[in-house]
Amino acid sequence: MEYKFREIEAKWQKHWKETNAYNVNNNSSKPKYYVLDMFPYPSGAGLHVGHPLGYIASDIYARYKRLKGFNVLHPMGFDSFGLPAEQYALETGQHPAETTKKNIATFKKQLDKIGFCFDWSREVQTSDPSYYKWTQKIFLELFNSYFCDTCKKAKPISELVKKYETQGGKHFTAEQWNNSSEAEKEEWLMKSRLAYSSYGEVNWCEALGTVLANDEVVNGVSERGGHPVVKKKMRQWYLRITAYADRLLEGLEKVDFSESMKEMQRNWIGKSEGAEIEFNINLTPNPSPSGEGQKTISGYRTTSVEQWKFLLEFAKQNRKNATEAENALWQEVRNRKIKNCKFRKQHPIAGFIPDFVCLEKRLIVEIDGEYHDTKEQKQYDEAREQWLKEHNYQLIRFTNEEVLNDMPNVLQQLGEALSFGEGLGEVLKVYTTRPDTIFGVDFMVLAPEHDLIQTITAEEQKIEVENYIAYVKSRSDRERQAEKNISGVFTGAYAVHPFSGKHIPIWISEYVLSGYGTGAIMAVPCGDERDFKFAKHFNIPITNILGKHFNGTEANASKDIVLENSDFLNGLQMKEAIEVAIKKIEDEGIGTRKINYKMRDAGFSRQRYWGEPFPIVWVNGIAKALTENDLPLELPHVDKYKPGPEGEGPLANIKDWINLPSPKGEEQRVRYKRESSTMPGYAGSSWYFLRYMDPHNNKELVSKEASDYWNSVDLYIGGTEHAVGHLLYSRMWTKVLYDLGYIGFDEPFKRLLNQGMIQGSSRFVYRVAGTNEFVSFGKISEYKVQPLHVDVNIVDGVELNIVEFKKCRNGEFANATFILEDDGKYICGSEVEKMSKSKYNTVNPDDLCEQYGADTFRMYEMFLGPVEQSKPWDTKGIEGVHRFLKKLWRLFYSDNNFTNGQQVDGKPIWTSDAPTPEELKVLHKTIKKIDDDTERFSYNTAVSAFMVCINELAELKCYKKEILEQVLILLTPYAPHIAEELWHVLGNETSVLDAAYPVYNEAFTKETSKEYPVSINGKLRTTITFSLDAEQKDVEPIVLSNEIVQKWLEGKQPKKIIFVKNKMINVVV
RNA sequence: GCGGGUGUGGUGAAAUUGGUAGACACGCCAGACUUAGGAUCUGGUGCUGCGAGGCAUGGGGGUUCGAGUCCCUCCACCCGCACCA
């Protein structure tokens, strides 16, 4: 009899459905096992061969675990909220609910054809109100909770309120709290809620009147239509995922995810440890003591070297011959007596010598005697004042009389003058992971958005700074990130080094990001590549703290260097210096140890229609949560999906939904308005694995009994594309629900397996430009051709089926002519691309199931290679798997034959005879191999082991029930339909789904002898068979007397004979 | 640039602990049965050489009696992150 897979598969699929063969219940004495697939978004395109790869892998494992005696939960559902359905609605006017329903039906039909063992009675759809009621409920929990920093977990916000009322908070007393308005309190609580509302930037496209997702914006314009997109601040909801950063990191230690997956998450969280250091800001620098130093940047020198020497003599003279008034004032200002400012006497500046100068504040004090009144003197003074003004010096004059008679007034004026620029006393905070390099700081860099820029920029740098900021603003984020050119501008201000007192110029550059750390860095050019390049580009002198490890031509970022030129850190290894530096910084009160994360809080608002509505009502601008009784807050039905005004979502257009009347008894002018945005796609998918446990519960999101029984997912299979999105969010939600006592575990997925992506293998034909003539791939170089995608399904390998080609695309190529290869074939070009309809490289699983059957399809997908590996799809080769199943079939049935001109079906040929030792050996070898391979998801080798088994049984002409029955059970997870059919052919009445898994018995596979490979000097020369218990002393004489060994020894004595029992023999000459 | 991964026949790939490299398939070659076959079966198939043999796991080096596997180094490709201080 023939293997009629279509009939067989239809028959058993129907049977399993009718008998609810895949339904699981929550009460079982068996151990539980939870196998989960990442549920799909039901797109309109339906399934292609890439989708089922992971589903088949999980299905095999689920069935395998069931056979091994587990109560297996293996559900499926749909992530059915999302943007594509809404865009489709915008284009066609079809309601997303309808298209979604249609798509889900298609998906289910396709999935069922492949014969998955999903328990459809537990199906969930995220867009179903009975489901999203609970998504909204979890949102309320997030809104009504805060993260307690001391116990590191979520707690009800009411506890925080109670604390504020009785003890106050960090920034206010209990009394202040209690006297605050409701709005003030709410605003403050928003800073703690796990789901909070705040102002954030969105991509606003004026022309489309809508907000766009990041990937809908390309190069600053909208992907659709190319309209300009700007950043716009809007009220947005956020999830405080940053509060969980540490626990999300720690949790990775106890889950079984691939290393790359964990790294991706760690990378995304981006934890770094270091210090936040405060630098005082100063407008002007200390001069170098002698006024020398050609290397110093503009403003650092007060005079030229030549003049300095010349003027110094005058200065000395003047100091000796100081007037009475000068001496009097000197006594008042020396030793930083006034405002802690350093004054110098007779310090040469440019070509003159002022009486006093405070260089830090650029303040010059002159005490005038009589001779200043002459005309020449006045002109000279004016010129000098002009020069000083241009160079940002402030000049203040006193007469001798004022100084001698009214000192308090003089000092007050001086004090006021020195206050100039105060408030710049504000500190510059930087974040660094390398506080050990603090003595290598040569400049500071602020992000162009930094708040301090306005305050600290020196007068003479204002224009340059403004130009630079304007330039930065003109560039998109993308440009700023893509471009590696060094740009920046000096602010004219200086920071004071907290240890050395050195004055460090403050620059602005776009290479510093405003969003990370403090938006400002201390630059250590000898140890950081970017700082180094910046220093070189702007000619900033570089301090070397690395000694010989810094060569002056590139930065050395190593952490294994002993520091030099670093004061109290000298001689320390950098790694220990980090600790020493942080300690000192903390002790001196100039900074703190600080941990930073790259991860930002997750934006949770979408200005869209097709998502969960927020259970929030805004009452005069204060967000009020609905209660659980108000849920679900159903998505109102709309006919139009156009965005709302000012970037709001379409819901804002539905006036009678969005606006609520004030409750009775309240003032009617109070505005009640619903939240108009909806939740993002990941809301529903962040907890669906919990709902499967208890999908019909209308009292709770999941009962404690159900979640305690099923616990976390034992095996989760899906693609890597969710590495940081879905997986982080669902891990966070799980932790919150755990903290709040809803569930008893805080990691959702114990083990994660990532299936590889199946790429498309596209085929091309080459049309001679401007004609309807097609050139075969081998000859395209002779013509000017234009490649066209051709449907892979009409290409056999690379050979085009010309007849089918002429029929495709509505006969567009019906009259095509061809330039063929010399052997008369048309050969197509090929390329690996993403599988997509537009590239004509999709292969539909339905077609393959129709042509070869679901069992063949399942096994072939697994046979392609390791599940985790990405590979292009190639239908060639599926025949091999199909042949294998037919061969299996022939172990049960004889071939059809022709008798008297009539086809007679073959008869069952299996027997109840006792198996031979050879047959048992084949069986038990297979049991061991299949069991091992399935357990470690090595499905490709398992399929090959089945082939080996069937090949060997066919060779042995083994038709024995005792053997075949066991093989069928092993095969059930891989090819359930044929297994069930043949199981019944053998006379079984129950389903093979619940058969007892075969037990491996080593006794049947034990060998008595082993064919040892014999190598001479490591090269294999022959094999000799020895009994298994043979020892070295037994084998040596036999090996040495072996003819081939003798030949290779060439009469020499062997140095050594290596004998590894059960492995090999190596003779060393 | 950083992190993770991969490199093995004409192709997809095996080799779980350092121990007979290429299992199992596809494809190809030859043959059998057939009116025919894209059905089924048998045999062959890494490269090279008439042969004994030699050469082969991205390249180079090392450790070892023995290396696809371990170490060093270089190269190529894929994935993720990307001015994160």
mmCIF file of C-alpha atoms (C1' of nucleotides) in Angstrom, chain B residues 15-77:
data_model
loop_
_atom_site.group_PDB
_atom_site.id
_atom_site.type_symbol
_atom_site.label_atom_id
_atom_site.label_comp_id
_atom_site.label_asym_id
_atom_site.label_seq_id
_atom_site.Cartn_x
_atom_site.Cartn_y
_atom_site.Cartn_z
ATOM 1 C "C1'" A B 15 32.217 14.575 14.570
ATOM 2 C "C1'" U B 16 28.595 15.560 22.699
ATOM 3 C "C1'" U B 17 35.014 14.352 26.637
ATOM 4 C "C1'" G B 18 41.823 15.985 22.194
ATOM 5 C "C1'" G B 19 41.607 9.681 19.627
ATOM 6 C "C1'" U B 20 39.532 6.149 12.423
ATOM 7 C "C1'" A B 21 37.455 13.861 9.542
ATOM 8 C "C1'" G B 22 33.167 14.183 6.077
ATOM 9 C "C1'" A B 23 27.857 10.402 9.535
ATOM 10 C "C1'" C B 24 22.952 11.493 7.306
ATOM 11 C "C1'" A B 25 20.966 13.783 3.116
ATOM 12 C "C1'" C B 26 20.957 16.691 -1.615
ATOM 13 C "C1'" G B 27 23.442 16.625 -6.186
ATOM 14 C "C1'" C B 28 26.352 13.950 -9.540
ATOM 15 C "C1'" C B 29 28.221 9.187 -12.034
ATOM 16 C "C1'" A B 30 27.316 4.040 -13.303
ATOM 17 C "C1'" G B 31 23.991 0.003 -13.250
ATOM 18 C "C1'" A B 32 19.169 -2.977 -12.368
ATOM 19 C "C1'" C B 33 13.776 -3.307 -12.990
ATOM 20 C "C1'" U B 34 10.706 -0.781 -16.396
ATOM 21 C "C1'" U B 35 6.808 1.374 -22.535
ATOM 22 C "C1'" A B 36 8.449 5.447 -19.589
ATOM 23 C "C1'" G B 37 9.778 7.808 -15.172
ATOM 24 C "C1'" G B 38 11.002 13.253 -11.534
ATOM 25 C "C1'" A B 39 8.875 5.700 -8.761
ATOM 26 C "C1'" U B 40 12.005 1.919 -6.543
ATOM 27 C "C1'" C B 41 16.580 -0.731 -5.837
ATOM 28 C "C1'" U B 42 22.236 -1.626 -6.126
ATOM 29 C "C1'" G B 43 27.167 0.408 -6.362
ATOM 30 C "C1'" G B 44 30.393 4.724 -6.521
ATOM 31 C "C1'" U B 45 31.502 9.827 -5.149
ATOM 32 C "C1'" G B 46 36.902 15.166 -0.477
ATOM 33 C "C1'" C B 47 41.252 16.511 -3.711
ATOM 34 C "C1'" U B 48 45.471 14.342 -6.183
ATOM 35 C "C1'" G B 49 48.168 10.196 -8.181
ATOM 36 C "C1'" C B 50 48.463 4.351 -12.785
ATOM 37 C "C1'" G B 51 49.994 2.874 -8.000
ATOM 38 C "C1'" A B 52 52.232 2.459 -3.074
ATOM 39 C "C1'" G B 53 51.124 6.879 -1.361
ATOM 40 C "C1'" G B 54 50.605 12.128 -0.711
ATOM 41 C "C1'" C B 55 47.437 16.372 0.546
ATOM 42 C "C1'" A B 56 43.012 18.093 3.047
ATOM 43 C "C1'" U B 57 38.630 21.206 8.498
ATOM 44 C "C1'" G B 58 40.016 30.046 6.478
ATOM 45 C "C1'" G B 59 45.995 31.367 6.644
ATOM 46 C "C1'" G B 60 50.491 31.049 9.762
ATOM 47 C "C1'" G B 61 52.733 29.297 14.280
ATOM 48 C "C1'" G B 62 52.602 26.366 18.982
ATOM 49 C "C1'" U B 63 51.325 22.432 22.811
ATOM 50 C "C1'" U B 64 50.708 16.861 22.270
ATOM 51 C "C1'" C B 65 52.245 10.131 20.907
ATOM 52 C "C1'" G B 66 47.850 12.326 18.471
ATOM 53 C "C1'" A B 67 44.460 18.783 17.055
ATOM 54 C "C1'" G B 68 38.425 20.403 13.153
ATOM 55 C "C1'" U B 69 38.499 20.318 18.695
ATOM 56 C "C1'" C B 70 43.352 23.397 23.246
ATOM 57 C "C1'" C B 71 46.851 28.030 23.072
ATOM 58 C "C1'" C B 72 48.948 32.382 20.188
ATOM 59 C "C1'" U B 73 48.428 35.295 15.804
ATOM 60 C "C1'" C B 74 46.408 37.011 11.307
ATOM 61 C "C1'" C B 75 42.219 36.979 7.656
ATOM 62 C "C1'" A B 76 37.107 36.675 6.006
ATOM 63 C "C1'" C B 77 31.934 36.595 6.896
#
